[in-house]
PDB file of C-alpha atoms and ligand atoms in Angstrom:
ATOM      1  CA  MET L  10     114.352 112.252  97.810  1.00 91.00           C
ATOM      2  CA  ILE L  11     111.117 111.048  98.572  1.00 95.00           C
ATOM      3  CA  GLU L  12     108.263 112.796 100.278  1.00 96.00           C
ATOM      4  CA  LEU L  13     104.330 111.265 100.706  1.00 96.00           C
ATOM      5  CA  LYS L  14     101.774 114.096 102.839  1.00 96.00           C
ATOM      6  CA  ASN L  15      98.387 112.675 103.772  1.00 97.00           C
ATOM      7  CA  VAL L  16      98.197 110.815 100.000  1.00 96.00           C
ATOM      8  CA  SER L  17      95.062 108.915 100.156  1.00 97.00           C
ATOM      9  CA  LYS L  18      93.401 106.751  97.641  1.00 97.00           C
ATOM     10  CA  TRP L  19      90.678 104.255  96.577  1.00 97.00           C
ATOM     11  CA  TYR L  20      89.323 101.745  94.433  1.00 95.00           C
ATOM     12  CA  GLY L  21      85.574 102.965  93.789  1.00 93.00           C
ATOM     13  CA  SER L  22      84.794 103.175  96.977  1.00 94.00           C
ATOM     14  CA  PHE L  23      86.762 100.870  98.882  1.00 96.00           C
ATOM     15  CA  GLN L  24      89.671 102.909 100.469  1.00 97.00           C
ATOM     16  CA  VAL L  25      92.747 101.760  99.724  1.00 97.00           C
ATOM     17  CA  LEU L  26      95.041 104.058 101.543  1.00 97.00           C
ATOM     18  CA  THR L  27      94.239 106.920 104.449  1.00 97.00           C
ATOM     19  CA  ASP L  28      96.022 110.164 105.299  1.00 97.00           C
ATOM     20  CA  CYS L  29      99.347 108.074 104.167  1.00 97.00           C
ATOM     21  CA  SER L  30     102.518 110.807 104.996  1.00 97.00           C
ATOM     22  CA  VAL L  31     106.384 109.208 104.472  1.00 96.00           C
ATOM     23  CA  SER L  32     109.866 110.926 103.777  1.00 95.00           C
ATOM     24  CA  ILE L  33     112.398 109.383 102.844  1.00 96.00           C
ATOM     25  CA  THR L  34     116.289 110.743 102.544  1.00 96.00           C
ATOM     26  CA  LYS L  35     118.292 110.365 100.116  1.00 96.00           C
ATOM     27  CA  GLY L  36     120.871 107.793 101.238  1.00 96.00           C
ATOM     28  CA  GLU L  37     117.913 106.126 103.141  1.00 97.00           C
ATOM     29  CA  VAL L  38     116.637 102.854 103.755  1.00 97.00           C
ATOM     30  CA  MET L  39     112.900 102.301 104.191  1.00 97.00           C
ATOM     31  CA  VAL L  40     111.233  99.127 105.443  1.00 97.00           C
ATOM     32  CA  ILE L  41     108.031  98.531 105.122  1.00 97.00           C
ATOM     33  CA  CYS L  42     106.198  95.577 106.582  1.00 95.00           C
ATOM     34  CA  GLY L  43     102.645  94.525 107.390  1.00 94.00           C
ATOM     35  CA  PRO L  44      99.366  92.057 106.938  1.00 93.00           C
ATOM     36  CA  SER L  45      98.815  90.837 103.253  1.00 93.00           C
ATOM     37  CA  GLY L  46      96.273  93.845 102.088  1.00 95.00           C
ATOM     38  CA  SER L  47      97.377  96.593 103.905  1.00 96.00           C
ATOM     39  CA  GLY L  48      98.313  98.281 101.118  1.00 97.00           C
ATOM     40  CA  LYS L  49     102.134  98.040 101.228  1.00 97.00           C
ATOM     41  CA  SER L  50     102.080  97.457  96.771  1.00 96.00           C
ATOM     42  CA  THR L  51      99.495 101.056  96.562  1.00 96.00           C
ATOM     43  CA  LEU L  52     101.901 103.117  98.615  1.00 96.00           C
ATOM     44  CA  ILE L  53     105.075 102.230  96.539  1.00 95.00           C
ATOM     45  CA  LYS L  54     103.236 101.559  93.553  1.00 94.00           C
ATOM     46  CA  THR L  55     102.113 105.587  94.014  1.00 94.00           C
ATOM     47  CA  ILE L  56     105.243 106.621  94.925  1.00 91.00           C
ATOM     48  CA  ASN L  57     106.459 105.286  90.723  1.00 87.00           C
ATOM     49  CA  ALA L  58     103.022 106.167  89.363  1.00 86.00           C
ATOM     50  CA  LEU L  59     102.008 103.264  88.641  1.00 88.00           C
ATOM     51  CA  GLU L  60      99.115 103.904  90.392  1.00 91.00           C
ATOM     52  CA  PRO L  61      96.762 107.468  90.712  1.00 91.00           C
ATOM     53  CA  PHE L  62      96.135 108.743  94.099  1.00 93.00           C
ATOM     54  CA  GLN L  63      92.934 110.830  94.727  1.00 94.00           C
ATOM     55  CA  ALA L  64      94.177 112.752  98.120  1.00 95.00           C
ATOM     56  CA  GLY L  65      97.533 114.135  99.308  1.00 95.00           C
ATOM     57  CA  GLU L  66     100.638 114.846  97.263  1.00 95.00           C
ATOM     58  CA  ILE L  67     104.039 113.491  96.822  1.00 95.00           C
ATOM     59  CA  VAL L  68     107.225 114.850  95.707  1.00 94.00           C
ATOM     60  CA  VAL L  69     110.232 112.401  94.086  1.00 93.00           C
ATOM     61  CA  ASP L  70     113.402 114.215  93.956  1.00 91.00           C
ATOM     62  CA  GLY L  71     111.918 117.773  93.520  1.00 90.00           C
ATOM     63  CA  ILE L  72     108.705 116.656  91.133  1.00 90.00           C
ATOM     64  CA  ASN L  73     105.646 116.580  92.019  1.00 91.00           C
ATOM     65  CA  LEU L  74     103.639 113.505  91.074  1.00 89.00           C
ATOM     66  CA  HIS L  75     100.095 116.505  90.595  1.00 84.00           C
ATOM     67  CA  ASP L  76     101.929 119.183  88.354  1.00 85.00           C
ATOM     68  CA  PRO L  77      99.774 118.093  85.038  1.00 84.00           C
ATOM     69  CA  LYS L  78     103.945 119.000  83.678  1.00 88.00           C
ATOM     70  CA  THR L  79     104.744 116.453  85.143  1.00 87.00           C
ATOM     71  CA  ASP L  80     106.596 113.866  82.770  1.00 89.00           C
ATOM     72  CA  LEU L  81     105.422 110.730  84.848  1.00 88.00           C
ATOM     73  CA  PRO L  82     107.417 108.131  81.981  1.00 87.00           C
ATOM     74  CA  LYS L  83     110.414 110.540  82.373  1.00 87.00           C
ATOM     75  CA  LEU L  84     110.236 110.189  85.784  1.00 89.00           C
ATOM     76  CA  ARG L  85     109.198 106.515  86.070  1.00 90.00           C
ATOM     77  CA  ALA L  86     112.916 105.321  83.862  1.00 90.00           C
ATOM     78  CA  ARG L  87     114.042 106.625  86.704  1.00 91.00           C
ATOM     79  CA  ILE L  88     112.851 104.470  89.459  1.00 94.00           C
ATOM     80  CA  GLY L  89     113.858 101.354  90.289  1.00 95.00           C
ATOM     81  CA  MET L  90     111.264  98.986  90.538  1.00 95.00           C
ATOM     82  CA  VAL L  91     111.695  94.583  91.944  1.00 96.00           C
ATOM     83  CA  PHE L  92     108.866  92.687  92.318  1.00 93.00           C
ATOM     84  CA  GLN L  93     107.944  89.880  94.019  1.00 92.00           C
ATOM     85  CA  GLN L  94     107.798  88.025  90.133  1.00 90.00           C
ATOM     86  CA  PHE L  95     110.434  88.945  88.591  1.00 83.00           C
ATOM     87  CA  GLU L  96     108.982  89.443  84.984  1.00 89.00           C
ATOM     88  CA  LEU L  97     112.101  89.472  83.046  1.00 95.00           C
ATOM     89  CA  PHE L  98     110.808  88.704  79.050  1.00 96.00           C
ATOM     90  CA  PRO L  99     111.860  85.402  78.915  1.00 96.00           C
ATOM     91  CA  HIS L 100     112.691  85.227  75.879  1.00 97.00           C
ATOM     92  CA  LEU L 101     115.743  87.819  75.606  1.00 97.00           C
ATOM     93  CA  SER L 102     118.602  86.417  76.676  1.00 98.00           C
ATOM     94  CA  VAL L 103     119.988  88.097  80.329  1.00 98.00           C
ATOM     95  CA  THR L 104     122.093  90.223  77.899  1.00 98.00           C
ATOM     96  CA  GLU L 105     119.072  91.695  76.049  1.00 98.00           C
ATOM     97  CA  ASN L 106     117.313  91.949  78.637  1.00 97.00           C
ATOM     98  CA  LEU L 107     119.400  94.527  80.856  1.00 97.00           C
ATOM     99  CA  THR L 108     120.435  96.503  77.578  1.00 98.00           C
ATOM    100  CA  LEU L 109     115.895  96.432  76.348  1.00 97.00           C
ATOM    101  CA  ALA L 110     115.484  99.720  78.679  1.00 95.00           C
ATOM    102  CA  GLN L 111     118.598 101.409  78.683  1.00 96.00           C
ATOM    103  CA  MET L 112     118.181 101.785  74.807  1.00 96.00           C
ATOM    104  CA  LYS L 113     114.372 102.158  74.691  1.00 95.00           C
ATOM    105  CA  VAL L 114     114.334 104.426  77.427  1.00 93.00           C
ATOM    106  CA  LEU L 115     117.508 106.133  78.203  1.00 94.00           C
ATOM    107  CA  GLY L 116     118.509 106.191  74.261  1.00 95.00           C
ATOM    108  CA  ARG L 117     121.267 105.068  75.037  1.00 97.00           C
ATOM    109  CA  PRO L 118     123.774 102.763  72.121  1.00 98.00           C
ATOM    110  CA  ILE L 119     124.167  99.188  73.001  1.00 97.00           C
ATOM    111  CA  ASP L 120     127.252  99.216  73.741  1.00 97.00           C
ATOM    112  CA  GLU L 121     126.892 101.283  75.951  1.00 97.00           C
ATOM    113  CA  ALA L 122     124.764  99.575  77.413  1.00 98.00           C
ATOM    114  CA  LYS L 123     126.292  95.943  77.582  1.00 97.00           C
ATOM    115  CA  ALA L 124     128.956  97.293  79.389  1.00 97.00           C
ATOM    116  CA  HIS L 125     126.495  99.233  81.776  1.00 96.00           C
ATOM    117  CA  GLY L 126     124.418  96.897  82.688  1.00 97.00           C
ATOM    118  CA  LEU L 127     127.406  93.896  82.578  1.00 98.00           C
ATOM    119  CA  LYS L 128     128.796  96.113  85.233  1.00 97.00           C
ATOM    120  CA  TYR L 129     126.096  96.049  87.725  1.00 97.00           C
ATOM    121  CA  LEU L 130     125.117  91.555  86.519  1.00 97.00           C
ATOM    122  CA  ASP L 131     128.808  91.707  87.766  1.00 97.00           C
ATOM    123  CA  ARG L 132     127.756  93.596  90.769  1.00 96.00           C
ATOM    124  CA  VAL L 133     125.075  91.032  91.504  1.00 96.00           C
ATOM    125  CA  GLY L 134     127.378  88.091  90.971  1.00 96.00           C
ATOM    126  CA  LEU L 135     126.193  86.548  87.623  1.00 97.00           C
ATOM    127  CA  ILE L 136     128.164  87.814  84.732  1.00 97.00           C
ATOM    128  CA  ALA L 137     128.782  84.227  83.399  1.00 97.00           C
ATOM    129  CA  GLN L 138     125.282  84.143  83.635  1.00 97.00           C
ATOM    130  CA  LYS L 139     125.108  87.108  81.042  1.00 97.00           C
ATOM    131  CA  ASP L 140     124.362  84.738  77.574  1.00 98.00           C
ATOM    132  CA  LYS L 141     121.384  82.685  79.166  1.00 98.00           C
ATOM    133  CA  PHE L 142     117.780  82.732  79.195  1.00 98.00           C
ATOM    134  CA  PRO L 143     115.551  83.388  81.821  1.00 97.00           C
ATOM    135  CA  GLY L 144     114.089  79.976  82.541  1.00 96.00           C
ATOM    136  CA  GLN L 145     117.802  78.805  82.426  1.00 97.00           C
ATOM    137  CA  LEU L 146     118.398  80.414  86.207  1.00 97.00           C
ATOM    138  CA  SER L 147     117.072  79.918  89.539  1.00 96.00           C
ATOM    139  CA  GLY L 148     114.511  81.802  90.908  1.00 95.00           C
ATOM    140  CA  GLY L 149     117.284  84.169  92.725  1.00 96.00           C
ATOM    141  CA  GLN L 150     119.461  84.316  89.793  1.00 96.00           C
ATOM    142  CA  GLN L 151     116.718  85.989  87.783  1.00 97.00           C
ATOM    143  CA  GLN L 152     115.788  88.609  90.726  1.00 96.00           C
ATOM    144  CA  ARG L 153     119.529  89.095  90.884  1.00 97.00           C
ATOM    145  CA  VAL L 154     119.270  89.737  86.853  1.00 97.00           C
ATOM    146  CA  ALA L 155     115.810  91.687  87.893  1.00 97.00           C
ATOM    147  CA  ILE L 156     118.232  94.339  90.238  1.00 97.00           C
ATOM    148  CA  ALA L 157     120.877  94.230  87.815  1.00 97.00           C
ATOM    149  CA  ARG L 158     118.575  95.969  85.296  1.00 97.00           C
ATOM    150  CA  ALA L 159     117.397  97.979  87.620  1.00 97.00           C
ATOM    151  CA  LEU L 160     120.075  99.368  88.167  1.00 97.00           C
ATOM    152  CA  SER L 161     121.737  99.819  85.268  1.00 97.00           C
ATOM    153  CA  MET L 162     118.898 102.875  84.539  1.00 96.00           C
ATOM    154  CA  ASP L 163     120.463 104.508  87.403  1.00 95.00           C
ATOM    155  CA  PRO L 164     117.545 104.669  89.086  1.00 96.00           C
ATOM    156  CA  ILE L 165     117.653 108.101  91.874  1.00 95.00           C
ATOM    157  CA  VAL L 166     115.909 105.584  94.395  1.00 96.00           C
ATOM    158  CA  MET L 167     115.156 101.260  94.188  1.00 97.00           C
ATOM    159  CA  LEU L 168     111.547 100.311  95.262  1.00 97.00           C
ATOM    160  CA  PHE L 169     110.897  96.767  96.088  1.00 97.00           C
ATOM    161  CA  ASP L 170     107.958  94.971  96.345  1.00 97.00           C
ATOM    162  CA  GLU L 171     108.843  91.377  98.834  1.00 96.00           C
ATOM    163  CA  PRO L 172     111.603  90.615  96.560  1.00 96.00           C
ATOM    164  CA  THR L 173     112.082  87.043  98.040  1.00 96.00           C
ATOM    165  CA  SER L 174     108.628  86.297  99.165  1.00 94.00           C
ATOM    166  CA  ALA L 175     108.386  83.591  95.346  1.00 93.00           C
ATOM    167  CA  LEU L 176     111.658  82.473  96.338  1.00 94.00           C
ATOM    168  CA  ASP L 177     112.589  79.140  97.735  1.00 93.00           C
ATOM    169  CA  PRO L 178     113.561  79.587 101.302  1.00 92.00           C
ATOM    170  CA  GLU L 179     117.640  78.713 100.252  1.00 93.00           C
ATOM    171  CA  MET L 180     117.859  81.450  97.590  1.00 94.00           C
ATOM    172  CA  VAL L 181     116.967  84.482  99.623  1.00 96.00           C
ATOM    173  CA  GLY L 182     119.763  85.249 101.435  1.00 95.00           C
ATOM    174  CA  GLU L 183     121.862  85.803  97.846  1.00 96.00           C
ATOM    175  CA  VAL L 184     118.801  88.442  96.792  1.00 96.00           C
ATOM    176  CA  LEU L 185     119.693  89.785 100.431  1.00 97.00           C
ATOM    177  CA  ASP L 186     122.427  89.813 100.041  1.00 96.00           C
ATOM    178  CA  VAL L 187     122.729  91.626  97.226  1.00 96.00           C
ATOM    179  CA  MET L 188     119.670  94.458  98.919  1.00 97.00           C
ATOM    180  CA  VAL L 189     121.975  95.088 101.999  1.00 97.00           C
ATOM    181  CA  GLY L 190     124.495  95.423  99.896  1.00 96.00           C
ATOM    182  CA  LEU L 191     123.369  98.371  97.997  1.00 96.00           C
ATOM    183  CA  ALA L 192     121.960  99.711 101.537  1.00 96.00           C
ATOM    184  CA  ASN L 193     125.249  99.821 102.432  1.00 95.00           C
ATOM    185  CA  ASP L 194     126.922 101.985  99.042  1.00 95.00           C
ATOM    186  CA  GLY L 195     124.273 104.550  99.777  1.00 95.00           C
ATOM    187  CA  THR L 196     121.829 103.071  97.829  1.00 96.00           C
ATOM    188  CA  THR L 197     118.402 105.357  98.482  1.00 97.00           C
ATOM    189  CA  MET L 198     115.760 101.993  99.015  1.00 97.00           C
ATOM    190  CA  CYS L 199     112.281 101.659 100.255  1.00 97.00           C
ATOM    191  CA  CYS L 200     111.765  97.905 100.525  1.00 97.00           C
ATOM    192  CA  VAL L 201     108.235  95.522 101.554  1.00 97.00           C
ATOM    193  CA  THR L 202     109.388  93.183 102.658  1.00 96.00           C
ATOM    194  CA  HIS L 203     108.866  90.597 105.796  1.00 93.00           C
ATOM    195  CA  GLU L 204     112.913  89.895 106.658  1.00 94.00           C
ATOM    196  CA  MET L 205     113.062  91.398 109.209  1.00 92.00           C
ATOM    197  CA  GLY L 206     117.004  90.422 109.952  1.00 92.00           C
ATOM    198  CA  PHE L 207     117.221  92.658 106.561  1.00 95.00           C
ATOM    199  CA  ALA L 208     115.145  95.208 108.047  1.00 94.00           C
ATOM    200  CA  ARG L 209     117.668  95.107 110.831  1.00 92.00           C
ATOM    201  CA  LYS L 210     120.796  94.971 109.915  1.00 93.00           C
ATOM    202  CA  VAL L 211     120.104  97.580 107.712  1.00 94.00           C
ATOM    203  CA  SER L 212     117.230  99.244 107.712  1.00 96.00           C
ATOM    204  CA  ASP L 213     117.074 103.387 108.697  1.00 95.00           C
ATOM    205  CA  GLN L 214     112.786 104.088 109.018  1.00 95.00           C
ATOM    206  CA  VAL L 215     110.705 101.441 109.338  1.00 94.00           C
ATOM    207  CA  ILE L 216     106.908 101.549 108.767  1.00 95.00           C
ATOM    208  CA  PHE L 217     104.233  99.555 109.449  1.00 94.00           C
ATOM    209  CA  MET L 218     100.853  99.541 107.874  1.00 95.00           C
ATOM    210  CA  ASP L 219      97.417  98.636 108.583  1.00 94.00           C
ATOM    211  CA  GLN L 220      94.759  98.654 106.998  1.00 95.00           C
ATOM    212  CA  GLY L 221      95.841 101.738 104.849  1.00 97.00           C
ATOM    213  CA  GLN L 222      97.074 103.128 107.173  1.00 96.00           C
ATOM    214  CA  ILE L 223     100.915 103.545 107.979  1.00 96.00           C
ATOM    215  CA  ILE L 224     100.435 102.767 112.381  1.00 92.00           C
ATOM    216  CA  GLU L 225     104.041 102.955 113.028  1.00 91.00           C
ATOM    217  CA  ASN L 226     107.025 105.146 111.588  1.00 92.00           C
ATOM    218  CA  CYS L 227     110.258 104.854 113.852  1.00 89.00           C
ATOM    219  CA  SER L 228     113.744 103.784 113.877  1.00 89.00           C
ATOM    220  CA  LYS L 229     114.719 100.732 113.870  1.00 87.00           C
ATOM    221  CA  GLU L 230     115.555 100.487 117.140  1.00 86.00           C
ATOM    222  CA  GLU L 231     111.947 101.999 118.511  1.00 85.00           C
ATOM    223  CA  PHE L 232     110.645  99.151 116.059  1.00 86.00           C
ATOM    224  CA  PHE L 233     113.723  96.223 116.957  1.00 83.00           C
ATOM    225  CA  GLY L 234     114.286  97.644 121.105  1.00 80.00           C
ATOM    226  CA  GLU L 235     112.560  96.892 123.686  1.00 73.00           C
ATOM    227  CA  SER L 236     110.823 100.216 123.850  1.00 61.00           C
ATOM    228  CA  SER L 237     107.243 100.256 125.066  1.00 59.00           C
ATOM    229  CA  LYS L 238     106.488 102.291 121.775  1.00 65.00           C
ATOM    230  CA  ARG L 239     105.766 100.367 119.581  1.00 71.00           C
ATOM    231  CA  SER L 240     101.435  99.701 119.497  1.00 78.00           C
ATOM    232  CA  HIS L 241     100.099  96.258 120.241  1.00 82.00           C
ATOM    233  CA  ARG L 242      99.326  95.866 117.184  1.00 82.00           C
ATOM    234  CA  VAL L 243     103.186  95.807 116.068  1.00 83.00           C
ATOM    235  CA  GLN L 244     103.936  93.197 119.069  1.00 83.00           C
ATOM    236  CA  ASP L 245     101.526  90.974 117.502  1.00 85.00           C
ATOM    237  CA  PHE L 246     102.106  90.536 113.858  1.00 85.00           C
ATOM    238  CA  LEU L 247     106.016  90.430 115.328  1.00 83.00           C
ATOM    239  CA  SER L 248     105.271  87.319 116.974  1.00 84.00           C
ATOM    240  CA  LYS L 249     103.788  85.949 114.306  1.00 84.00           C
ATOM    241  CA  ILE L 250     106.342  86.475 111.726  1.00 78.00           C
ATOM    242  CA  LEU L 251     109.525  85.842 113.958  1.00 72.00           C
TER     243      LEU L 251
HETATM  244  P1  LIG R 312      99.407  94.165 100.214  1.00 86.36           P
HETATM  245  O1  LIG R 312     100.721  94.916  99.890  1.00 86.36           O
HETATM  246  O2  LIG R 312     100.137  94.988 101.799  1.00 86.36           O
HETATM  247  O3  LIG R 312      99.167  93.180 100.269  1.00 86.36           O
HETATM  248  P2  LIG R 312      97.405  95.210  98.142  1.00 86.36           P
HETATM  249  O4  LIG R 312      97.973  97.766  98.417  1.00 86.36           O
HETATM  250  O5  LIG R 312      97.933  94.878  97.593  1.00 86.36           O
HETATM  251  O6  LIG R 312      98.190  94.962  99.955  1.00 86.36           O
HETATM  252  O7  LIG R 312      96.213  95.750  98.872  1.00 86.36           O
HETATM  253  C1  LIG R 312      95.667  96.855  99.631  1.00 86.36           C
HETATM  254  C2  LIG R 312      94.086  96.367  99.521  1.00 86.36           C
HETATM  255  O8  LIG R 312      93.141  96.776  98.289  1.00 86.36           O
HETATM  256  C3  LIG R 312      93.732  94.204  99.370  1.00 86.36           C
HETATM  257  O9  LIG R 312      92.430  94.972 100.318  1.00 86.36           O
HETATM  258  C4  LIG R 312      93.592  94.745  98.584  1.00 86.36           C
HETATM  259  O10 LIG R 312      92.240  93.457  98.067  1.00 86.36           O
HETATM  260  C5  LIG R 312      92.888  95.764  97.551  1.00 86.36           C
HETATM  261  N1  LIG R 312      93.194  96.073  95.761  1.00 86.36           N
HETATM  262  C6  LIG R 312      94.251  96.006  95.173  1.00 86.36           C
HETATM  263  N2  LIG R 312      94.483  96.670  94.706  1.00 86.36           N
HETATM  264  C7  LIG R 312      93.258  96.305  94.178  1.00 86.36           C
HETATM  265  C8  LIG R 312      92.796  97.287  92.456  1.00 86.36           C
HETATM  266  N3  LIG R 312      93.429  96.974  91.967  1.00 86.36           N
HETATM  267  N4  LIG R 312      91.391  97.082  92.314  1.00 86.36           N
HETATM  268  C9  LIG R 312      90.621  97.364  94.182  1.00 86.36           C
HETATM  269  N5  LIG R 312      90.835  96.653  95.192  1.00 86.36           N
HETATM  270  C10 LIG R 312      92.228  96.223  95.375  1.00 86.36           C
HETATM  271 MG1  LIG R 313     101.860  93.486  98.483  1.00 86.36          MG
END
């Protein structure tokens, strides 16, 4: 579904990604962790071409991002992205937030967009909030709306960038529950998160990044097990966050 081969990226003379190679197959859940500034956000932004890269290759669903013929806006429309800050449109109701991109980007008629959006709103447990505005919802509820909005576009993969980091602790669980549900339903997901409980429950692959490099790429059994395969750097990181 997604393949990165030796991807490198520079901001000016600063190399932010060095030779990153990973692949995610359909239905797989990949968790990316690592210290702040290690390049996690940059890496997932290259996947939906929000950030250009200068070396290597990225193929998403058979489409090469480097190919000048690739219609990037069309590809982006098929990749769901959920950020740390929920980024809902504050002046639009929940229903309008859910339907806008479906109508503008996918050209769906309003009735179809509404039916589709509300189906996902129901799935994240917020159908009763459909006429509210984002400011009237808690952080956890806003993030669940943001997830429903991304799902409404029928994405081939969902990218999450620290979706629970800006939430009050009591709201982290409700968002993770939604994400676990998606994972169990076979959604292809790539999640930057330090929620190791989530990683332990549903991940197929755990990536550890440091200074723009993928230091570890292993199964959750290898990552969390007693295995001596885990590098000192990862042990040290886990001991700080667990
Ligand atoms: P993470 O998500 O792991 O915290 P980021 O991908 O956000 O890391 O950032 C990786 C590195 O790239 C950091 O050193 C950060 O300061 C730098 N960086 C991020 N965005 C830019 C930018 N637009 N211009 C220059 N440097 C950047
Ligand atoms: Mg980040």
